């Protein structure tokens, strides 16, 4: 009897220990995984899902990077192989290890017509349907790997120096980046040719960033999430019939508080008490 | 030569696979592309690691059919050749931990028996389940974040970077820390293959009549709890934790061990 009690006690103790250590491991493991997940400044291959979903889905096989580096077009004139656009994150890159990414200043995305990196993805982390046009053909122009952003203080075109390196490097010439003409008041007789990026067209390939002549590129690609803002639903373009339809079913909401007792003009003219 | 036959065969298999994967990236070969997480055989047949697949599914992502089919093929394959044949015939970390284990024996580190109270061989099953839970909670395949197996494989294919440190860490852990610490106690991937291998067909068979009880097999076995029948009963090693590495067969001077097909009927 005493012995069986002892056994039972031992069983409960070791089970409790296993559960406890598992919980400890779980906390450490979750914390670590969550930290390494948080590297938002990264450019993913074409067709990649939102970063959150991408990290869930990517099985880290590297087939995209292999397809990228081994594509037929990736050769020098003497037939030797060039470096691929896509790299696989390794320890020390401070990105989720084993996931594909690219750095435009090293090798930008050349926007291949056949997009070799996407159809090979076995998990669906690179979403092929998102790159199909109306004819069900792969269309690299639908890729949104990121968005080019111009830092006008370091862009020499904004200084008045003539430079259109990014404009000329852009695969969607005069669509994704256009040049805006402005009078240079300083000289009085020259024009600024200012690069303007159009986010509805820019794919984020990074050829502009690579072509930029300044010491540190004045035009650079950021992930869409980091490069864009959002006006919010409550702003409606009154001059746009399509946008107006969003509020066609809107109903008036009446709120009443202390202020509603007076006319708007009354309280607008009141002194404000802070 | 006789007592290293399976060892040599395993090294050839492991290195050949790594060369094929390496060539897929470096030279564009279409024999075996990708990594163990998910591969493409002959440019057509998808292969995927079952445990990795389960982790991705746990994150809530609806996987592509290629991966699901691949995981099924791999599961069926190891169901035949012995689940943990992956561990000893394919996994590159096996070469690291085998080296650590060999050095351990040479340095007589095993003479000092240390009781690792909190680290039992069944820890890996807890870790395996935990990996799935963490995947679901954090939303990323949890083991793939730190798996030395794919870190080493990708290191060989795409370059190591700082990833080499985890390989060194495992080597040191197995050498100076726990004997068979990584493969035999912690690795959740090995645990998953143990489960697949529970019913696998190719098994090591023991002939009790021929055995002289020299215990060489138990010294060299990385999972020697599976060899409980040595010099006791003439039965097969049916424990899923056996990696089918064949080292016991190699070192046996008495032909008391050999590979055999599992017979479900009369095997007790």
Coordinates of C-alpha atoms in Angstrom, one line a residue:
Chain A
X1 CA 0.0 0.0 0.0
X2 CA 2.8 2.4 1.0
X3 CA 4.6 1.4 -2.1
X4 CA 1.7 2.1 -4.5
X5 CA 1.3 5.5 -2.8
X6 CA 4.9 6.2 -3.4
X7 CA 4.6 5.2 -7.1
X8 CA 1.6 7.4 -7.6
X9 CA 3.3 10.3 -6.0
X10 CA 6.3 9.8 -8.2
X11 CA 4.1 9.6 -11.3
X12 CA 2.3 12.8 -10.4
X13 CA 5.6 14.5 -9.6
X14 CA 7.3 13.5 -12.9
X15 CA 4.2 14.3 -14.9
X16 CA 4.0 17.7 -13.3
X17 CA 7.6 18.3 -14.0
X18 CA 7.2 17.4 -17.7
X19 CA 4.2 19.7 -18.0
X20 CA 6.0 22.5 -16.2
X21 CA 9.2 22.2 -18.3
X22 CA 7.0 22.0 -21.5
X23 CA 5.3 25.2 -20.5
X24 CA 8.7 26.8 -19.8
X25 CA 9.9 25.7 -23.2
X26 CA 6.7 26.9 -24.8
X27 CA 7.1 30.4 -23.4
X28 CA 10.7 30.7 -24.5
X29 CA 10.0 29.2 -27.9
X30 CA 7.0 31.4 -28.5
X31 CA 8.9 34.5 -27.4
X32 CA 11.8 33.8 -29.6
X33 CA 9.7 32.9 -32.6
X34 CA 7.6 36.0 -32.2
X35 CA 10.7 38.2 -32.0
X36 CA 12.3 36.8 -35.1
X37 CA 9.0 37.3 -36.9
X38 CA 9.2 41.0 -36.4
X39 CA 11.4 42.1 -39.2
X40 CA 9.0 44.1 -41.4
X41 CA 11.6 45.9 -43.5
X42 CA 12.1 43.1 -46.1
X43 CA 11.2 42.8 -49.7
X44 CA 9.7 39.6 -50.7
X45 CA 9.5 37.9 -54.2
X46 CA 6.6 38.7 -56.6
X47 CA 3.2 37.5 -55.6
X48 CA 4.1 37.1 -52.0
X49 CA 1.2 37.1 -49.6
X50 CA 1.0 39.8 -46.9
X51 CA 4.0 39.4 -44.6
X52 CA 1.9 37.8 -41.8
X53 CA 0.4 35.2 -44.1
X54 CA 3.7 34.8 -46.0
X55 CA 5.5 33.8 -42.8
X56 CA 2.8 31.3 -42.0
X57 CA 2.9 29.8 -45.5
X58 CA 6.5 29.8 -46.5
X59 CA 8.0 26.3 -46.1
X60 CA 11.5 27.6 -46.6
X61 CA 12.4 25.3 -49.4
X62 CA 14.3 27.7 -51.6
X63 CA 12.7 26.6 -54.9
X64 CA 12.0 30.2 -55.8
X65 CA 15.6 31.3 -55.2
X66 CA 16.8 28.3 -57.2
X67 CA 14.4 29.1 -60.1
X68 CA 15.6 32.8 -60.0
X69 CA 19.3 32.2 -60.1
X70 CA 19.0 29.4 -62.7
X71 CA 16.7 31.1 -65.2
X72 CA 18.0 31.2 -68.8
X73 CA 18.1 35.0 -68.9
X74 CA 20.4 35.2 -65.8
X75 CA 23.6 34.8 -67.8
X76 CA 26.4 37.2 -68.7
X77 CA 27.3 37.6 -72.4
X78 CA 30.1 35.0 -72.0
X79 CA 27.6 32.4 -70.7
X80 CA 28.7 32.6 -67.1
X81 CA 26.0 32.6 -64.5
X82 CA 25.1 35.8 -62.6
X83 CA 24.0 36.1 -59.0
X84 CA 20.3 35.6 -58.5
X85 CA 17.9 38.3 -57.2
X86 CA 16.4 36.2 -54.4
X87 CA 18.5 35.3 -51.4
X88 CA 17.5 32.9 -48.6
X89 CA 17.8 34.5 -45.2
X90 CA 20.5 33.0 -43.1
X91 CA 21.6 33.5 -39.6
X92 CA 22.9 37.0 -39.1
X93 CA 20.6 38.5 -41.7
X94 CA 18.1 39.4 -38.9
X95 CA 15.2 38.2 -41.0
X96 CA 13.1 35.1 -40.6
X97 CA 15.6 32.4 -41.3
X98 CA 15.2 30.5 -44.5
X99 CA 12.7 32.9 -46.2
X100 CA 13.4 34.4 -49.6
X101 CA 14.0 38.2 -50.0
X102 CA 16.0 40.6 -52.1
X103 CA 18.1 43.7 -51.7
X104 CA 17.7 46.0 -54.7
X105 CA 21.1 47.6 -54.4
X106 CA 22.7 44.2 -54.6
X107 CA 20.5 42.5 -57.2
X108 CA 17.1 44.1 -58.1
X109 CA 14.2 42.1 -59.5
X110 CA 14.4 42.1 -63.3
X111 CA 10.7 41.4 -63.7
X112 CA 11.0 38.3 -65.9
X113 CA 7.9 37.8 -68.2
X114 CA 7.6 34.2 -67.2
X115 CA 8.1 34.9 -63.5
X116 CA 10.1 31.7 -62.9
X117 CA 10.1 32.1 -59.1
X118 CA 6.3 32.0 -58.6
X119 CA 4.9 28.8 -60.2
X120 CA 7.5 26.6 -58.4
X121 CA 6.3 27.7 -55.0
X122 CA 4.7 24.5 -53.5
X123 CA 3.0 26.0 -50.5
X124 CA 1.2 29.0 -52.0
X125 CA 3.2 31.6 -50.1
X126 CA 3.9 33.1 -53.5
X127 CA 0.4 33.4 -54.8
X128 CA 0.2 32.8 -58.5
X129 CA -3.5 33.8 -59.0
X130 CA -2.6 37.3 -57.8
X131 CA -0.3 37.7 -60.8
X132 CA -2.7 36.5 -63.5
X133 CA -4.2 39.1 -65.9
X134 CA -7.6 38.9 -67.4
X135 CA -6.3 36.5 -70.1
X136 CA -5.1 34.1 -67.3
X137 CA -1.5 34.8 -68.2
X138 CA 1.3 35.6 -65.8
X139 CA 1.8 39.4 -65.7
X140 CA 4.7 40.6 -63.7
X141 CA 3.3 44.1 -63.9
X142 CA 0.8 43.0 -61.3
X143 CA 3.5 42.3 -58.8
X144 CA 3.6 44.5 -55.7
X145 CA 6.9 43.7 -54.0
X146 CA 7.2 47.1 -52.6
X147 CA 7.0 50.8 -53.5
X148 CA 9.7 53.2 -54.5
X149 CA 9.9 56.3 -52.3
X150 CA 11.9 59.5 -53.2
X151 CA 13.8 61.3 -50.5
X152 CA 13.7 64.7 -52.1
X153 CA 16.3 66.4 -49.9
X154 CA 19.0 64.0 -51.1
X155 CA 17.7 63.6 -54.7
X156 CA 19.9 65.8 -56.8
X157 CA 17.1 66.4 -59.3
X158 CA 15.3 68.3 -56.6
X159 CA 18.5 70.5 -56.3
X160 CA 18.1 71.4 -59.9
X161 CA 20.8 69.1 -61.2
X162 CA 19.7 67.3 -64.3
X163 CA 19.4 63.5 -63.4
X164 CA 16.9 61.0 -64.6
X165 CA 18.7 57.8 -63.8
X166 CA 15.8 56.3 -61.9
X167 CA 13.3 57.4 -64.6
X168 CA 15.4 55.7 -67.3
X169 CA 16.1 52.5 -65.3
X170 CA 12.4 51.9 -64.6
X171 CA 11.1 48.9 -66.5
X172 CA 7.7 50.7 -66.7
X173 CA 9.3 53.8 -68.2
X174 CA 7.2 56.9 -67.9
X175 CA 4.5 54.9 -66.1
X176 CA 5.7 54.0 -62.7
X177 CA 8.0 57.0 -62.5
X178 CA 7.2 60.2 -64.4
X179 CA 9.1 63.5 -64.5
X180 CA 7.3 66.5 -63.3
X181 CA 8.5 69.8 -64.8
X182 CA 8.8 72.8 -62.4
X183 CA 10.4 76.2 -62.8
X184 CA 13.7 76.6 -61.0
X185 CA 13.1 80.0 -59.3
X186 CA 16.8 80.1 -58.1
X187 CA 18.2 80.4 -61.6
X188 CA 15.1 81.8 -63.1
X189 CA 15.8 80.1 -66.4
X190 CA 16.1 76.4 -65.8
X191 CA 13.6 73.6 -65.0
X192 CA 13.4 71.0 -62.3
X193 CA 12.8 67.5 -63.7
X194 CA 11.3 65.9 -60.6
X195 CA 10.8 62.1 -60.4
X196 CA 7.4 61.2 -59.1
X197 CA 6.5 57.5 -58.3
X198 CA 3.0 56.3 -59.0
X199 CA 2.0 53.7 -56.5
X200 CA -0.7 52.1 -58.7
X201 CA 1.9 51.1 -61.2
X202 CA 5.2 50.7 -59.3
X203 CA 6.0 47.0 -58.7
X204 CA 8.9 47.6 -56.3
X205 CA 11.4 45.9 -58.5
X206 CA 14.2 48.2 -57.2
X207 CA 15.9 48.9 -60.5
X208 CA 15.6 52.6 -59.8
X209 CA 17.2 52.2 -56.4
X210 CA 20.1 50.3 -58.0
X211 CA 20.5 53.0 -60.7
X212 CA 20.4 56.0 -58.3
X213 CA 23.6 57.9 -58.5
X214 CA 23.7 59.4 -55.0
X215 CA 26.0 57.9 -52.4
X216 CA 23.1 56.3 -50.6
X217 CA 20.1 56.0 -52.9
X218 CA 17.7 58.9 -52.8
X219 CA 15.0 56.6 -54.3
X220 CA 14.5 53.3 -52.5
X221 CA 12.0 50.6 -52.3
X222 CA 10.1 50.0 -49.1
X223 CA 7.6 47.2 -48.3
X224 CA 4.1 48.5 -49.3
X225 CA 2.9 48.4 -45.7
X226 CA 5.7 50.7 -44.6
X227 CA 5.6 53.0 -47.7
X228 CA 1.9 53.8 -47.7
X229 CA -0.6 55.6 -45.6
X230 CA -4.4 55.2 -45.4
X231 CA -7.0 58.0 -45.4
X232 CA -9.7 55.9 -43.7
X233 CA -13.3 55.2 -44.7
X234 CA -14.7 58.4 -43.3
X235 CA -13.1 60.6 -46.0
X236 CA -15.2 60.6 -49.1
X237 CA -14.3 62.2 -52.4
X238 CA -17.2 64.5 -53.0
X239 CA -16.1 65.0 -56.6
X240 CA -15.9 61.3 -57.4
X241 CA -19.2 59.6 -58.2
X242 CA -17.8 56.2 -57.7
X243 CA -16.4 57.1 -54.3
X244 CA -19.8 58.7 -53.4
X245 CA -21.5 55.3 -53.8
X246 CA -19.7 54.1 -50.7
X247 CA -22.0 56.4 -48.6
X248 CA -25.2 56.0 -50.7
X249 CA -26.7 53.9 -47.8
X250 CA -25.4 56.2 -45.1
X251 CA -27.9 57.4 -42.5
X252 CA -27.8 60.5 -40.4
X253 CA -26.6 59.9 -36.9
X254 CA -27.7 62.5 -34.4
X255 CA -25.7 62.8 -31.3
X256 CA -26.8 65.1 -28.6
X257 CA -24.6 66.5 -25.8
X258 CA -24.1 69.8 -23.9
X259 CA -22.9 71.4 -27.1
X260 CA -26.0 70.5 -29.1
X261 CA -28.0 72.9 -26.9
X262 CA -26.4 75.9 -28.6
X263 CA -26.0 76.8 -32.2
X264 CA -22.6 75.9 -33.8
X265 CA -21.9 79.6 -34.3
X266 CA -22.3 80.2 -30.6
X267 CA -19.8 77.7 -29.3
X268 CA -17.4 78.4 -32.1
X269 CA -17.2 82.0 -31.0
X270 CA -16.8 81.1 -27.3
X271 CA -13.5 81.4 -25.5
X272 CA -12.0 78.1 -25.1
X273 CA -11.3 77.0 -21.5
X274 CA -8.3 74.7 -21.3
Chain B
X1 CA 35.7 -3.3 -44.3
X2 CA 33.0 -5.6 -43.0
X3 CA 32.3 -3.6 -39.9
X4 CA 31.7 -0.2 -41.6
X5 CA 29.5 -1.3 -44.5
X6 CA 26.3 0.4 -43.5
X7 CA 28.3 3.4 -42.1
X8 CA 29.9 4.0 -45.5
X9 CA 26.6 3.4 -47.3
X10 CA 24.9 6.0 -45.0
X11 CA 27.6 8.6 -45.6
X12 CA 27.4 8.0 -49.3
X13 CA 23.6 8.5 -49.2
X14 CA 23.8 11.6 -47.0
X15 CA 26.5 13.3 -49.1
X16 CA 25.0 12.3 -52.4
X17 CA 21.7 13.9 -51.4
X18 CA 23.5 17.1 -50.3
X19 CA 25.4 17.2 -53.5
X20 CA 22.2 16.8 -55.6
X21 CA 20.5 19.6 -53.6
X22 CA 23.6 21.8 -53.9
X23 CA 23.7 21.2 -57.6
X24 CA 20.1 22.2 -58.0
X25 CA 21.0 25.7 -56.9
X26 CA 24.5 26.0 -58.2
X27 CA 24.2 24.3 -61.6
X28 CA 20.5 24.2 -62.2
X29 CA 20.2 20.4 -61.9
X30 CA 16.6 19.1 -61.9
X31 CA 17.2 15.9 -59.9
X32 CA 16.4 17.0 -56.4
X33 CA 15.6 20.7 -55.8
X34 CA 14.6 22.6 -52.8
X35 CA 15.3 21.6 -49.2
X36 CA 14.0 18.9 -46.8
X37 CA 11.1 21.1 -46.0
X38 CA 9.8 20.7 -49.5
X39 CA 11.5 19.3 -52.5
X40 CA 11.0 18.5 -56.1
X41 CA 12.2 15.2 -57.4
X42 CA 13.2 15.0 -61.1
X43 CA 11.5 18.4 -61.6
X44 CA 8.1 16.8 -61.2
X45 CA 7.4 14.8 -58.0
X46 CA 6.7 16.9 -54.9
X47 CA 8.2 15.8 -51.6
X48 CA 7.6 17.4 -48.3
X49 CA 8.5 16.9 -44.7
X50 CA 5.4 15.7 -42.7
X51 CA 6.3 17.5 -39.5
X52 CA 7.0 20.8 -41.3
X53 CA 3.7 20.3 -43.2
X54 CA 1.8 19.8 -39.9
X55 CA 3.4 23.0 -38.5
X56 CA 2.4 25.1 -41.5
X57 CA -1.1 23.7 -41.2
X58 CA -1.2 24.6 -37.5
X59 CA -0.6 28.2 -38.3
X60 CA -4.0 28.1 -40.0
X61 CA -2.7 28.5 -43.6
X62 CA -4.4 26.4 -46.2
X63 CA -1.5 24.7 -48.0
X64 CA -1.0 24.1 -51.6
X65 CA -1.7 20.5 -52.8
X66 CA 1.9 20.0 -53.9
X67 CA 3.1 20.1 -50.2
X68 CA 0.2 17.9 -49.0
X69 CA 0.9 15.3 -51.7
X70 CA 4.6 15.5 -51.0
X71 CA 4.1 15.0 -47.3
X72 CA 2.0 11.9 -48.1
X73 CA 4.7 10.5 -50.4
X74 CA 7.4 10.9 -47.8
X75 CA 5.2 9.4 -45.1
X76 CA 4.6 6.4 -47.2
X77 CA 8.2 6.1 -48.1
X78 CA 9.4 6.0 -44.5
X79 CA 6.6 3.8 -43.6
X80 CA 8.4 1.2 -45.7
X81 CA 12.1 1.9 -45.1
X82 CA 11.7 2.6 -41.4
X83 CA 10.7 5.9 -40.1
X84 CA 13.9 7.1 -38.7
X85 CA 15.9 6.1 -41.7
X86 CA 15.6 9.8 -42.4
X87 CA 17.6 10.5 -39.3
X88 CA 20.5 8.2 -40.0
X89 CA 20.5 8.0 -43.8
X90 CA 19.4 11.5 -44.9
X91 CA 19.7 14.1 -42.2
X92 CA 23.0 16.1 -42.4
X93 CA 23.0 16.8 -38.6
X94 CA 23.5 13.0 -38.2
X95 CA 27.1 13.5 -39.4
X96 CA 27.6 16.2 -36.8
X97 CA 26.2 14.2 -33.9
X98 CA 27.9 11.0 -35.0
X99 CA 31.2 12.9 -34.9
X100 CA 30.4 14.2 -31.5
X101 CA 29.5 10.8 -30.3
X102 CA 32.6 9.2 -31.8
X103 CA 34.8 11.9 -30.1
X104 CA 32.9 11.3 -26.8
X105 CA 33.9 7.7 -26.9
X106 CA 37.5 8.5 -27.8
X107 CA 37.7 11.0 -24.9
X108 CA 36.2 8.6 -22.5
X109 CA 33.5 11.1 -21.6
X110 CA 30.9 8.3 -21.3
X111 CA 32.7 6.7 -18.4
X112 CA 31.3 9.4 -16.1
X113 CA 27.7 8.6 -15.9
X114 CA 25.7 11.7 -15.3
X115 CA 22.0 11.6 -14.5
X116 CA 20.3 14.2 -16.6
X117 CA 17.2 14.2 -14.5
X118 CA 15.2 16.7 -16.5
X119 CA 16.2 15.5 -19.9
X120 CA 14.7 12.2 -20.8
X121 CA 14.4 10.6 -24.2
X122 CA 10.7 11.2 -24.3
X123 CA 11.3 14.9 -24.1
X124 CA 11.3 15.0 -27.9
X125 CA 7.7 14.0 -28.1
X126 CA 6.7 16.9 -25.8
X127 CA 8.8 19.2 -27.9
X128 CA 7.1 17.8 -31.0
X129 CA 3.7 18.6 -29.7
X130 CA 4.9 21.9 -28.3
X131 CA 6.2 22.9 -31.8
X132 CA 2.7 22.5 -33.2
X133 CA 1.2 24.5 -30.4
X134 CA 3.7 27.3 -30.7
X135 CA 3.2 27.3 -34.5
X136 CA -0.5 27.8 -34.0
X137 CA 0.0 30.6 -31.3
X138 CA 2.7 32.6 -33.1
X139 CA 1.7 32.0 -36.6
X140 CA 4.9 30.7 -38.0
X141 CA 6.3 27.1 -38.3
X142 CA 8.0 27.1 -34.9
X143 CA 10.6 24.4 -35.4
X144 CA 11.7 25.8 -38.8
X145 CA 12.7 29.0 -37.0
X146 CA 15.6 27.2 -35.3
X147 CA 15.8 23.8 -37.0
X148 CA 19.5 23.0 -37.3
X149 CA 18.6 20.4 -39.9
X150 CA 17.4 22.8 -42.5
X151 CA 19.8 25.5 -41.3
X152 CA 22.6 23.2 -42.1
X153 CA 21.1 22.0 -45.4
X154 CA 20.4 25.6 -46.5
X155 CA 23.9 26.5 -45.3
X156 CA 25.4 24.0 -47.7
X157 CA 23.1 25.1 -50.6
X158 CA 22.9 28.8 -50.1
X159 CA 25.7 29.7 -47.6
X160 CA 25.8 29.5 -43.9
X161 CA 26.2 33.0 -42.5
X162 CA 25.9 33.0 -38.7
X163 CA 23.8 29.8 -39.0
X164 CA 27.0 27.8 -38.5
X165 CA 26.9 28.6 -34.8
X166 CA 23.8 26.4 -34.2
X167 CA 25.6 23.5 -35.8
X168 CA 28.7 24.0 -33.5
X169 CA 26.3 24.4 -30.6
X170 CA 24.7 21.0 -31.3
X171 CA 28.2 19.4 -31.7
X172 CA 29.3 20.8 -28.3
X173 CA 26.0 19.8 -26.6
X174 CA 26.3 16.2 -27.8
X175 CA 30.0 16.1 -27.0
X176 CA 30.2 17.7 -23.6
X177 CA 26.6 17.8 -22.6
X178 CA 24.1 15.0 -23.0
X179 CA 25.1 11.9 -24.9
X180 CA 22.9 11.7 -28.0
X181 CA 21.5 14.9 -26.6
X182 CA 20.1 16.4 -29.8
X183 CA 19.0 13.4 -31.9
X184 CA 18.1 11.2 -29.0
X185 CA 16.4 13.6 -26.7
X186 CA 15.4 16.9 -28.2
X187 CA 14.8 16.7 -32.0
X188 CA 11.1 16.9 -32.7
X189 CA 11.6 15.9 -36.3
X190 CA 13.2 12.7 -35.2
X191 CA 10.2 12.2 -32.9
X192 CA 7.8 12.6 -35.7
X193 CA 9.7 10.0 -37.8
X194 CA 9.7 7.7 -34.8
X195 CA 5.9 7.8 -34.9
X196 CA 5.8 7.1 -38.6
X197 CA 8.3 4.3 -38.1
X198 CA 6.4 2.5 -35.4
X199 CA 4.8 0.3 -38.1
X200 CA 7.5 0.4 -40.7
X201 CA 8.5 -2.7 -42.7
X202 CA 12.3 -2.8 -42.7
X203 CA 13.6 -3.7 -39.3
X204 CA 16.7 -5.0 -37.5
X205 CA 16.4 -8.6 -36.6
X206 CA 18.2 -10.2 -33.6
X207 CA 19.3 -13.8 -33.4
X208 CA 19.6 -14.7 -29.8
X209 CA 21.3 -18.1 -30.6
X210 CA 24.2 -16.5 -32.4
X211 CA 24.7 -13.6 -29.9
X212 CA 27.8 -13.8 -27.6
X213 CA 26.7 -11.0 -25.4
X214 CA 29.7 -8.8 -26.3
X215 CA 27.5 -5.6 -26.1
X216 CA 29.3 -3.8 -28.9
X217 CA 26.0 -3.1 -30.4
X218 CA 24.7 -1.4 -27.3
X219 CA 27.8 0.8 -27.0
X220 CA 27.5 2.1 -30.6
X221 CA 23.8 2.4 -30.8
X222 CA 22.5 6.0 -30.6
X223 CA 19.2 4.8 -29.2
X224 CA 20.3 1.7 -27.2
X225 CA 17.1 1.4 -25.3
X226 CA 15.6 -0.2 -28.4
X227 CA 18.1 -3.1 -28.1
X228 CA 16.6 -4.4 -24.9
X229 CA 16.3 -7.9 -26.4
X230 CA 20.0 -8.4 -27.0
X231 CA 21.0 -11.9 -25.9
X232 CA 17.5 -12.3 -24.4
X233 CA 15.1 -13.0 -27.2
X234 CA 15.2 -13.6 -30.9
X235 CA 12.9 -10.8 -31.9
X236 CA 13.0 -7.8 -34.2
X237 CA 13.8 -4.3 -33.1
X238 CA 10.3 -2.9 -33.5
X239 CA 10.7 0.3 -31.5
X240 CA 10.1 3.4 -33.6
X241 CA 13.1 5.1 -32.1
X242 CA 15.5 2.8 -33.9
X243 CA 17.0 4.8 -36.7
X244 CA 17.8 1.8 -38.9
X245 CA 21.3 3.1 -39.1
X246 CA 22.7 -0.4 -39.1
X247 CA 25.7 0.4 -36.9
X248 CA 24.8 -2.6 -34.6
X249 CA 24.8 -4.9 -37.6
X250 CA 28.2 -3.4 -38.6
X251 CA 29.9 -4.0 -35.3
X252 CA 28.4 -7.4 -34.6
X253 CA 31.1 -10.1 -35.0
X254 CA 28.6 -12.9 -34.5
X255 CA 26.0 -12.3 -37.3
X256 CA 23.4 -12.0 -34.6
X257 CA 21.9 -8.9 -36.2
X258 CA 20.7 -8.1 -39.7
X259 CA 18.1 -6.2 -41.6
X260 CA 14.9 -8.0 -42.3
X261 CA 11.3 -7.4 -43.4
X262 CA 8.9 -7.2 -40.6
X263 CA 6.5 -10.1 -40.3
X264 CA 3.4 -8.9 -38.7
X265 CA 2.0 -12.3 -38.1
X266 CA 4.3 -14.2 -35.9
X267 CA 6.4 -11.4 -34.6
X268 CA 5.8 -11.0 -30.9

